[in-house]
mmCIF file of N, CA and C in Angstrom:
data_model
loop_
_atom_site.group_PDB
_atom_site.id
_atom_site.type_symbol
_atom_site.label_atom_id
_atom_site.label_comp_id
_atom_site.label_asym_id
_atom_site.label_seq_id
_atom_site.Cartn_x
_atom_site.Cartn_y
_atom_site.Cartn_z
ATOM 1 N N GLN A 8 133.142 105.521 186.107
ATOM 2 C CA GLN A 8 134.823 106.090 186.296
ATOM 3 C C GLN A 8 135.489 105.191 185.499
ATOM 4 N N VAL A 9 135.967 105.395 184.239
ATOM 5 C CA VAL A 9 137.207 104.802 183.587
ATOM 6 C C VAL A 9 138.332 104.493 183.397
ATOM 7 N N GLN A 10 139.379 104.021 183.978
ATOM 8 C CA GLN A 10 140.540 103.897 183.862
ATOM 9 C C GLN A 10 141.348 102.896 182.781
ATOM 10 N N LEU A 11 142.481 103.202 182.201
ATOM 11 C CA LEU A 11 143.102 102.740 181.552
ATOM 12 C C LEU A 11 143.960 102.131 182.591
ATOM 13 N N VAL A 12 144.688 101.111 182.906
ATOM 14 C CA VAL A 12 145.988 101.001 183.000
ATOM 15 C C VAL A 12 147.006 100.318 182.500
ATOM 16 N N GLU A 13 148.287 100.766 182.255
ATOM 17 C CA GLU A 13 149.497 100.058 181.649
ATOM 18 C C GLU A 13 150.026 99.084 182.123
ATOM 19 N N SER A 14 150.762 97.980 181.928
ATOM 20 C CA SER A 14 152.068 97.577 181.893
ATOM 21 C C SER A 14 152.887 97.128 181.293
ATOM 22 N N GLY A 15 154.425 96.404 181.715
ATOM 23 C CA GLY A 15 154.607 95.656 180.626
ATOM 24 C C GLY A 15 156.218 97.081 180.255
ATOM 25 N N GLY A 16 156.430 97.888 181.165
ATOM 26 C CA GLY A 16 157.061 98.989 180.673
ATOM 27 C C GLY A 16 158.708 98.836 181.396
ATOM 28 N N GLY A 17 159.834 98.946 180.964
ATOM 29 C CA GLY A 17 160.808 98.591 181.628
ATOM 30 C C GLY A 17 162.725 99.093 181.108
ATOM 31 N N LEU A 18 163.237 98.740 180.956
ATOM 32 C CA LEU A 18 164.931 98.290 180.713
ATOM 33 C C LEU A 18 165.190 97.309 180.070
ATOM 34 N N VAL A 19 165.367 97.652 179.110
ATOM 35 C CA VAL A 19 166.121 96.414 177.819
ATOM 36 C C VAL A 19 167.087 97.253 177.501
ATOM 37 N N GLN A 20 167.573 96.336 176.470
ATOM 38 C CA GLN A 20 168.763 96.686 175.629
ATOM 39 C C GLN A 20 168.754 96.643 174.173
ATOM 40 N N ASP A 21 169.562 97.377 173.657
ATOM 41 C CA ASP A 21 169.065 97.867 172.409
ATOM 42 C C ASP A 21 169.008 96.359 171.493
ATOM 43 N N GLY A 22 168.443 96.643 170.453
ATOM 44 C CA GLY A 22 167.667 95.262 170.008
ATOM 45 C C GLY A 22 166.596 94.720 170.320
ATOM 46 N N GLY A 23 166.578 94.628 171.920
ATOM 47 C CA GLY A 23 165.542 93.866 172.796
ATOM 48 C C GLY A 23 164.551 93.765 172.305
ATOM 49 N N SER A 24 163.531 93.086 173.306
ATOM 50 C CA SER A 24 161.646 93.533 173.465
ATOM 51 C C SER A 24 161.396 93.232 174.042
ATOM 52 N N LEU A 25 159.964 94.206 173.836
ATOM 53 C CA LEU A 25 159.039 94.366 175.051
ATOM 54 C C LEU A 25 157.682 94.503 174.797
ATOM 55 N N ARG A 26 156.785 93.793 175.535
ATOM 56 C CA ARG A 26 155.468 94.243 175.325
ATOM 57 C C ARG A 26 154.956 94.718 176.055
ATOM 58 N N LEU A 27 154.300 95.851 175.715
ATOM 59 C CA LEU A 27 152.824 96.793 176.727
ATOM 60 C C LEU A 27 151.722 96.084 176.621
ATOM 61 N N SER A 28 150.806 96.244 177.654
ATOM 62 C CA SER A 28 149.172 96.174 177.775
ATOM 63 C C SER A 28 149.256 97.532 178.544
ATOM 64 N N CYS A 29 147.436 97.069 178.172
ATOM 65 C CA CYS A 29 146.618 98.256 178.468
ATOM 66 C C CYS A 29 145.219 98.065 178.632
ATOM 67 N N ALA A 30 144.792 97.975 180.115
ATOM 68 C CA ALA A 30 144.058 97.733 180.083
ATOM 69 C C ALA A 30 142.676 98.576 181.050
ATOM 70 N N ALA A 31 140.984 98.518 180.066
ATOM 71 C CA ALA A 31 140.163 99.614 180.444
ATOM 72 C C ALA A 31 138.638 98.885 181.294
ATOM 73 N N SER A 32 138.927 99.476 182.040
ATOM 74 C CA SER A 32 137.751 99.273 183.526
ATOM 75 C C SER A 32 137.184 100.569 183.905
ATOM 76 N N GLY A 33 135.874 100.293 184.195
ATOM 77 C CA GLY A 33 134.951 100.901 184.890
ATOM 78 C C GLY A 33 133.760 101.153 184.030
ATOM 79 N N ARG A 34 132.907 102.140 183.915
ATOM 80 C CA ARG A 34 131.437 102.283 182.895
ATOM 81 C C ARG A 34 131.720 102.030 181.269
ATOM 82 N N ILE A 35 131.807 101.269 181.077
ATOM 83 C CA ILE A 35 132.285 100.972 179.865
ATOM 84 C C ILE A 35 131.300 100.686 178.918
ATOM 85 N N PHE A 36 130.226 100.843 177.537
ATOM 86 C CA PHE A 36 129.449 100.554 177.065
ATOM 87 C C PHE A 36 130.109 100.097 175.100
ATOM 88 N N SER A 37 130.950 100.848 175.131
ATOM 89 C CA SER A 37 131.389 101.007 174.094
ATOM 90 C C SER A 37 133.203 101.209 174.009
ATOM 91 N N ILE A 38 133.986 100.585 173.002
ATOM 92 C CA ILE A 38 135.206 100.991 172.779
ATOM 93 C C ILE A 38 135.618 101.201 171.558
ATOM 94 N N ASN A 39 136.311 102.295 171.114
ATOM 95 C CA ASN A 39 136.506 102.304 169.446
ATOM 96 C C ASN A 39 137.882 102.358 169.003
ATOM 97 N N ASP A 40 138.590 103.218 168.765
ATOM 98 C CA ASP A 40 139.878 103.051 168.237
ATOM 99 C C ASP A 40 140.506 102.813 170.054
ATOM 100 N N MET A 41 141.706 102.169 170.131
ATOM 101 C CA MET A 41 142.562 102.352 171.140
ATOM 102 C C MET A 41 143.868 102.901 170.223
ATOM 103 N N GLY A 42 144.909 103.243 171.325
ATOM 104 C CA GLY A 42 146.224 103.249 170.400
ATOM 105 C C GLY A 42 147.335 103.524 171.738
ATOM 106 N N TRP A 43 148.011 104.333 171.123
ATOM 107 C CA TRP A 43 149.682 104.322 171.835
ATOM 108 C C TRP A 43 150.109 105.550 171.675
ATOM 109 N N TYR A 44 150.520 106.420 172.556
ATOM 110 C CA TYR A 44 151.446 107.515 172.218
ATOM 111 C C TYR A 44 152.731 107.370 173.182
ATOM 112 N N ARG A 45 153.408 108.097 172.452
ATOM 113 C CA ARG A 45 154.552 108.482 173.692
ATOM 114 C C ARG A 45 155.801 109.732 173.822
ATOM 115 N N GLN A 46 156.416 109.946 174.264
ATOM 116 C CA GLN A 46 156.850 111.345 175.156
ATOM 117 C C GLN A 46 158.161 110.637 175.608
ATOM 118 N N VAL A 47 158.746 112.266 175.172
ATOM 119 C CA VAL A 47 159.977 112.032 176.150
ATOM 120 C C VAL A 47 160.348 113.559 176.503
ATOM 121 N N PRO A 48 160.991 113.966 177.298
ATOM 122 C CA PRO A 48 161.064 115.490 177.844
ATOM 123 C C PRO A 48 161.253 115.942 177.025
ATOM 124 N N GLY A 49 160.632 117.487 176.722
ATOM 125 C CA GLY A 49 160.736 118.783 176.041
ATOM 126 C C GLY A 49 160.444 118.346 174.522
ATOM 127 N N LYS A 50 159.520 117.617 174.114
ATOM 128 C CA LYS A 50 158.773 116.888 173.149
ATOM 129 C C LYS A 50 157.783 116.692 173.387
ATOM 130 N N GLN A 51 157.057 117.092 171.944
ATOM 131 C CA GLN A 51 155.271 116.745 172.070
ATOM 132 C C GLN A 51 155.083 115.076 171.743
ATOM 133 N N ARG A 52 154.035 115.026 172.818
ATOM 134 C CA ARG A 52 153.355 113.562 172.921
ATOM 135 C C ARG A 52 153.033 113.520 170.897
ATOM 136 N N GLU A 53 153.872 112.066 170.860
ATOM 137 C CA GLU A 53 153.776 111.890 169.557
ATOM 138 C C GLU A 53 153.004 110.351 169.122
ATOM 139 N N LEU A 54 152.154 109.904 168.469
ATOM 140 C CA LEU A 54 151.217 109.068 168.120
ATOM 141 C C LEU A 54 152.097 107.730 167.460
ATOM 142 N N VAL A 55 152.326 106.979 168.426
ATOM 143 C CA VAL A 55 153.364 105.384 167.875
ATOM 144 C C VAL A 55 152.485 104.323 167.436
ATOM 145 N N ALA A 56 151.500 104.323 167.366
ATOM 146 C CA ALA A 56 150.426 102.975 166.803
ATOM 147 C C ALA A 56 149.052 102.959 167.114
ATOM 148 N N ALA A 57 147.879 102.584 166.480
ATOM 149 C CA ALA A 57 146.434 103.002 166.934
ATOM 150 C C ALA A 57 146.034 101.712 165.640
ATOM 151 N N ILE A 58 144.463 101.134 166.337
ATOM 152 C CA ILE A 58 143.909 100.399 166.347
ATOM 153 C C ILE A 58 142.001 100.638 165.916
ATOM 154 N N THR A 59 141.626 100.566 164.686
ATOM 155 C CA THR A 59 140.184 100.846 165.201
ATOM 156 C C THR A 59 139.137 99.452 165.732
ATOM 157 N N SER A 60 138.258 99.718 166.004
ATOM 158 C CA SER A 60 137.011 98.267 166.332
ATOM 159 C C SER A 60 137.180 97.471 165.505
ATOM 160 N N GLY A 61 137.158 97.706 163.847
ATOM 161 C CA GLY A 61 137.275 96.880 163.194
ATOM 162 C C GLY A 61 138.883 96.132 162.619
ATOM 163 N N ASP A 62 140.119 96.716 163.269
ATOM 164 C CA ASP A 62 141.426 95.781 163.710
ATOM 165 C C ASP A 62 142.394 96.309 162.233
ATOM 166 N N SER A 63 141.467 97.790 161.687
ATOM 167 C CA SER A 63 142.894 98.398 160.716
ATOM 168 C C SER A 63 143.697 99.243 162.112
ATOM 169 N N THR A 64 145.243 98.952 161.682
ATOM 170 C CA THR A 64 146.036 99.701 162.403
ATOM 171 C C THR A 64 146.975 101.000 161.727
ATOM 172 N N ASN A 65 147.402 101.470 162.439
ATOM 173 C CA ASN A 65 148.183 102.461 161.725
ATOM 174 C C ASN A 65 149.907 102.910 162.518
ATOM 175 N N TYR A 66 150.819 103.006 161.843
ATOM 176 C CA TYR A 66 152.128 103.267 162.801
ATOM 177 C C TYR A 66 152.883 104.455 162.203
ATOM 178 N N ALA A 67 153.506 104.548 163.344
ATOM 179 C CA ALA A 67 153.981 105.677 163.121
ATOM 180 C C ALA A 67 155.469 105.448 162.397
ATOM 181 N N ASP A 68 156.080 106.131 161.258
ATOM 182 C CA ASP A 68 157.241 105.570 160.734
ATOM 183 C C ASP A 68 158.210 104.374 160.805
ATOM 184 N N SER A 69 158.300 105.693 162.291
ATOM 185 C CA SER A 69 159.737 105.068 162.398
ATOM 186 C C SER A 69 159.716 103.742 163.664
ATOM 187 N N VAL A 70 158.218 103.144 163.763
ATOM 188 C CA VAL A 70 158.392 101.957 164.423
ATOM 189 C C VAL A 70 157.511 100.982 163.538
ATOM 190 N N LYS A 71 157.503 101.023 161.764
ATOM 191 C CA LYS A 71 157.068 100.362 161.164
ATOM 192 C C LYS A 71 157.842 98.988 160.903
ATOM 193 N N GLY A 72 157.146 97.693 160.563
ATOM 194 C CA GLY A 72 157.965 96.626 160.555
ATOM 195 C C GLY A 72 158.751 96.172 162.194
ATOM 196 N N ARG A 73 158.975 96.986 163.291
ATOM 197 C CA ARG A 73 159.486 96.828 164.232
ATOM 198 C C ARG A 73 158.107 96.850 165.475
ATOM 199 N N PHE A 74 157.416 97.303 165.430
ATOM 200 C CA PHE A 74 155.749 97.646 166.431
ATOM 201 C C PHE A 74 154.738 96.859 165.884
ATOM 202 N N THR A 75 154.066 96.247 166.837
ATOM 203 C CA THR A 75 153.266 95.681 166.144
ATOM 204 C C THR A 75 151.668 95.606 167.659
ATOM 205 N N ILE A 76 150.575 96.398 167.024
ATOM 206 C CA ILE A 76 149.599 97.000 167.947
ATOM 207 C C ILE A 76 148.449 95.873 167.825
ATOM 208 N N SER A 77 148.262 95.494 168.551
ATOM 209 C CA SER A 77 146.755 94.550 168.818
ATOM 210 C C SER A 77 146.072 94.563 169.962
ATOM 211 N N ARG A 78 144.322 94.002 169.769
ATOM 212 C CA ARG A 78 143.353 94.333 170.832
ATOM 213 C C ARG A 78 142.604 93.394 171.346
ATOM 214 N N ASP A 79 142.633 92.785 172.349
ATOM 215 C CA ASP A 79 141.299 91.846 172.403
ATOM 216 C C ASP A 79 139.993 92.623 173.279
ATOM 217 N N ASN A 80 139.155 92.758 172.910
ATOM 218 C CA ASN A 80 137.763 93.277 172.574
ATOM 219 C C ASN A 80 136.997 93.024 173.945
ATOM 220 N N ALA A 81 137.206 91.287 174.068
ATOM 221 C CA ALA A 81 136.413 90.934 174.990
ATOM 222 C C ALA A 81 137.224 91.002 176.888
ATOM 223 N N LYS A 82 138.698 90.986 176.724
ATOM 224 C CA LYS A 82 138.879 91.809 177.637
ATOM 225 C C LYS A 82 139.121 93.116 178.036
ATOM 226 N N LYS A 83 138.803 93.595 176.773
ATOM 227 C CA LYS A 83 138.879 95.365 176.515
ATOM 228 C C LYS A 83 140.580 96.125 176.717
ATOM 229 N N MET A 84 141.024 95.093 176.256
ATOM 230 C CA MET A 84 142.433 95.275 175.876
ATOM 231 C C MET A 84 143.423 95.899 174.673
ATOM 232 N N VAL A 85 144.074 96.502 174.976
ATOM 233 C CA VAL A 85 145.540 96.547 173.949
ATOM 234 C C VAL A 85 146.619 96.173 173.878
ATOM 235 N N HIS A 86 147.225 95.781 172.956
ATOM 236 C CA HIS A 86 149.107 95.487 173.499
ATOM 237 C C HIS A 86 149.923 96.258 172.835
ATOM 238 N N LEU A 87 150.385 96.485 172.797
ATOM 239 C CA LEU A 87 152.025 96.890 172.019
ATOM 240 C C LEU A 87 153.005 96.117 171.715
ATOM 241 N N GLN A 88 153.237 95.222 170.906
ATOM 242 C CA GLN A 88 154.922 94.597 170.497
ATOM 243 C C GLN A 88 155.487 94.908 170.126
ATOM 244 N N MET A 89 156.707 95.525 170.986
ATOM 245 C CA MET A 89 157.584 96.135 170.178
ATOM 246 C C MET A 89 158.676 95.475 170.804
ATOM 247 N N ASP A 90 159.887 95.423 169.098
ATOM 248 C CA ASP A 90 161.095 94.397 168.805
ATOM 249 C C ASP A 90 162.216 95.598 167.861
ATOM 250 N N SER A 91 163.214 95.049 168.299
ATOM 251 C CA SER A 91 164.416 95.531 167.314
ATOM 252 C C SER A 91 164.009 96.636 168.159
ATOM 253 N N LEU A 92 163.772 96.978 169.511
ATOM 254 C CA LEU A 92 163.913 98.197 169.813
ATOM 255 C C LEU A 92 164.961 98.901 170.084
ATOM 256 N N LYS A 93 165.419 100.400 169.900
ATOM 257 C CA LYS A 93 166.346 101.081 169.250
ATOM 258 C C LYS A 93 166.373 102.352 170.618
ATOM 259 N N PRO A 94 167.867 102.940 171.016
ATOM 260 C CA PRO A 94 167.667 104.042 172.126
ATOM 261 C C PRO A 94 166.623 105.319 171.873
ATOM 262 N N GLU A 95 166.401 105.766 170.651
ATOM 263 C CA GLU A 95 165.747 106.372 170.488
ATOM 264 C C GLU A 95 164.312 106.255 170.622
ATOM 265 N N ASP A 96 163.995 104.835 171.137
ATOM 266 C CA ASP A 96 162.549 104.224 171.666
ATOM 267 C C ASP A 96 162.747 104.462 172.865
ATOM 268 N N THR A 97 163.550 104.883 173.503
ATOM 269 C CA THR A 97 162.881 106.001 174.827
ATOM 270 C C THR A 97 162.188 106.516 175.007
ATOM 271 N N ALA A 98 161.107 106.791 175.883
ATOM 272 C CA ALA A 98 159.835 107.375 175.862
ATOM 273 C C ALA A 98 159.245 106.888 177.240
ATOM 274 N N VAL A 99 158.556 107.692 177.715
ATOM 275 C CA VAL A 99 156.891 107.094 178.240
ATOM 276 C C VAL A 99 156.023 106.947 176.919
ATOM 277 N N TYR A 100 155.511 105.678 177.656
ATOM 278 C CA TYR A 100 154.194 105.409 176.680
ATOM 279 C C TYR A 100 152.743 105.004 176.976
ATOM 280 N N TYR A 101 152.293 105.855 176.255
ATOM 281 C CA TYR A 101 150.619 106.013 177.338
ATOM 282 C C TYR A 101 149.512 105.723 176.241
ATOM 283 N N CYS A 102 148.957 104.715 176.947
ATOM 284 C CA CYS A 102 147.777 104.274 175.578
ATOM 285 C C CYS A 102 146.699 104.875 175.894
ATOM 286 N N THR A 103 145.675 104.585 174.652
ATOM 287 C CA THR A 103 144.628 105.582 174.809
ATOM 288 C C THR A 103 143.198 105.010 174.252
ATOM 289 N N ALA A 104 142.287 105.595 174.371
ATOM 290 C CA ALA A 104 141.500 104.724 173.652
ATOM 291 C C ALA A 104 139.680 105.774 173.736
ATOM 292 N N GLU A 105 138.855 105.371 173.063
ATOM 293 C CA GLU A 105 137.942 106.415 172.777
ATOM 294 C C GLU A 105 136.565 105.238 173.587
ATOM 295 N N ILE A 106 136.373 105.937 174.191
ATOM 296 C CA ILE A 106 135.172 104.956 174.736
ATOM 297 C C ILE A 106 133.630 105.851 174.910
ATOM 298 N N VAL A 107 132.658 104.993 174.878
ATOM 299 C CA VAL A 107 131.800 105.066 175.814
ATOM 300 C C VAL A 107 130.921 105.223 176.685
ATOM 301 N N THR A 108 130.809 106.080 177.360
ATOM 302 C CA THR A 108 129.978 105.646 178.827
ATOM 303 C C THR A 108 128.415 105.916 179.170
ATOM 304 N N ASN A 109 128.021 106.634 178.103
ATOM 305 C CA ASN A 109 127.234 107.270 177.779
ATOM 306 C C ASN A 109 126.789 107.430 176.876
ATOM 307 N N TRP A 110 125.441 107.180 176.050
ATOM 308 C CA TRP A 110 125.332 107.022 174.448
ATOM 309 C C TRP A 110 124.565 108.786 173.855
ATOM 310 N N VAL A 111 124.167 109.474 175.272
ATOM 311 C CA VAL A 111 124.094 110.343 174.975
ATOM 312 C C VAL A 111 125.606 111.513 174.591
ATOM 313 N N VAL A 112 126.302 110.647 175.487
ATOM 314 C CA VAL A 112 127.287 112.341 175.254
ATOM 315 C C VAL A 112 128.445 111.166 173.971
ATOM 316 N N GLY A 113 128.174 110.047 174.088
ATOM 317 C CA GLY A 113 129.124 109.551 173.123
ATOM 318 C C GLY A 113 130.224 109.362 173.516
ATOM 319 N N TYR A 114 131.777 109.158 172.022
ATOM 320 C CA TYR A 114 133.130 108.584 172.599
ATOM 321 C C TYR A 114 133.765 109.779 172.697
ATOM 322 N N SER A 115 134.527 109.650 174.322
ATOM 323 C CA SER A 115 135.178 110.265 174.808
ATOM 324 C C SER A 115 136.425 109.778 175.044
ATOM 325 N N LYS A 116 137.806 110.439 174.480
ATOM 326 C CA LYS A 116 139.039 109.755 174.710
ATOM 327 C C LYS A 116 139.804 110.239 176.469
ATOM 328 N N TYR A 117 140.548 108.360 176.639
ATOM 329 C CA TYR A 117 140.476 108.445 177.761
ATOM 330 C C TYR A 117 142.085 108.178 177.701
ATOM 331 N N TRP A 118 142.968 108.245 178.443
ATOM 332 C CA TRP A 118 144.406 107.925 178.832
ATOM 333 C C TRP A 118 144.779 107.070 179.759
ATOM 334 N N GLY A 119 146.246 106.446 179.724
ATOM 335 C CA GLY A 119 146.525 106.267 180.909
ATOM 336 C C GLY A 119 147.502 107.110 181.483
ATOM 337 N N GLN A 120 148.001 106.464 182.271
ATOM 338 C CA GLN A 120 148.918 106.857 183.439
ATOM 339 C C GLN A 120 150.080 107.435 182.652
ATOM 340 N N GLY A 121 150.887 106.236 181.721
ATOM 341 C CA GLY A 121 152.194 106.077 181.443
ATOM 342 C C GLY A 121 153.439 105.037 181.654
ATOM 343 N N THR A 122 153.993 104.185 181.231
ATOM 344 C CA THR A 122 155.093 103.345 181.591
ATOM 345 C C THR A 122 155.948 103.863 180.484
ATOM 346 N N GLN A 123 157.273 103.732 181.500
ATOM 347 C CA GLN A 123 158.673 104.453 181.262
ATOM 348 C C GLN A 123 159.414 103.109 180.567
ATOM 349 N N VAL A 124 159.851 103.556 179.059
ATOM 350 C CA VAL A 124 160.100 102.138 179.063
ATOM 351 C C VAL A 124 161.390 102.815 178.225
ATOM 352 N N THR A 125 162.531 102.187 178.503
ATOM 353 C CA THR A 125 164.022 102.278 178.850
ATOM 354 C C THR A 125 164.858 101.329 177.844
ATOM 355 N N VAL A 126 165.972 102.052 176.261
ATOM 356 C CA VAL A 126 166.794 101.098 175.635
ATOM 357 C C VAL A 126 168.200 101.376 176.107
ATOM 358 N N SER A 127 168.861 101.127 176.372
ATOM 359 C CA SER A 127 170.275 101.227 177.077
ATOM 360 C C SER A 127 170.459 100.534 175.310
ATOM 361 N N SER A 128 171.903 101.399 175.213
ATOM 362 C CA SER A 128 172.627 101.273 173.897
ATOM 363 C C SER A 128 174.246 99.868 174.491
#
């Protein structure tokens, strides 16, 4: 059983910073892409940032220059450093990872339970 557990969410003022972390555990043979999505009520979940196993990164236009994604392969973790936060960044943030638990099946996408980020104006 694979689990992704996020931490680091909370309440912060406009212009502040938060660092989200996500740890993968369980029967894991390999991890490919990792990333962060976010969702607000009534809207679709959107990609915030992604990072490949080769450390190539991709960001939503709305967070470029403010957010930084990184990963620690030895610890099976992915982080999201969020600076210059704005009220419109308020959302539930979800960690994702493409994980191999069985080489016959190949990569499957797993999701964390989500962590709330609230930016007050």
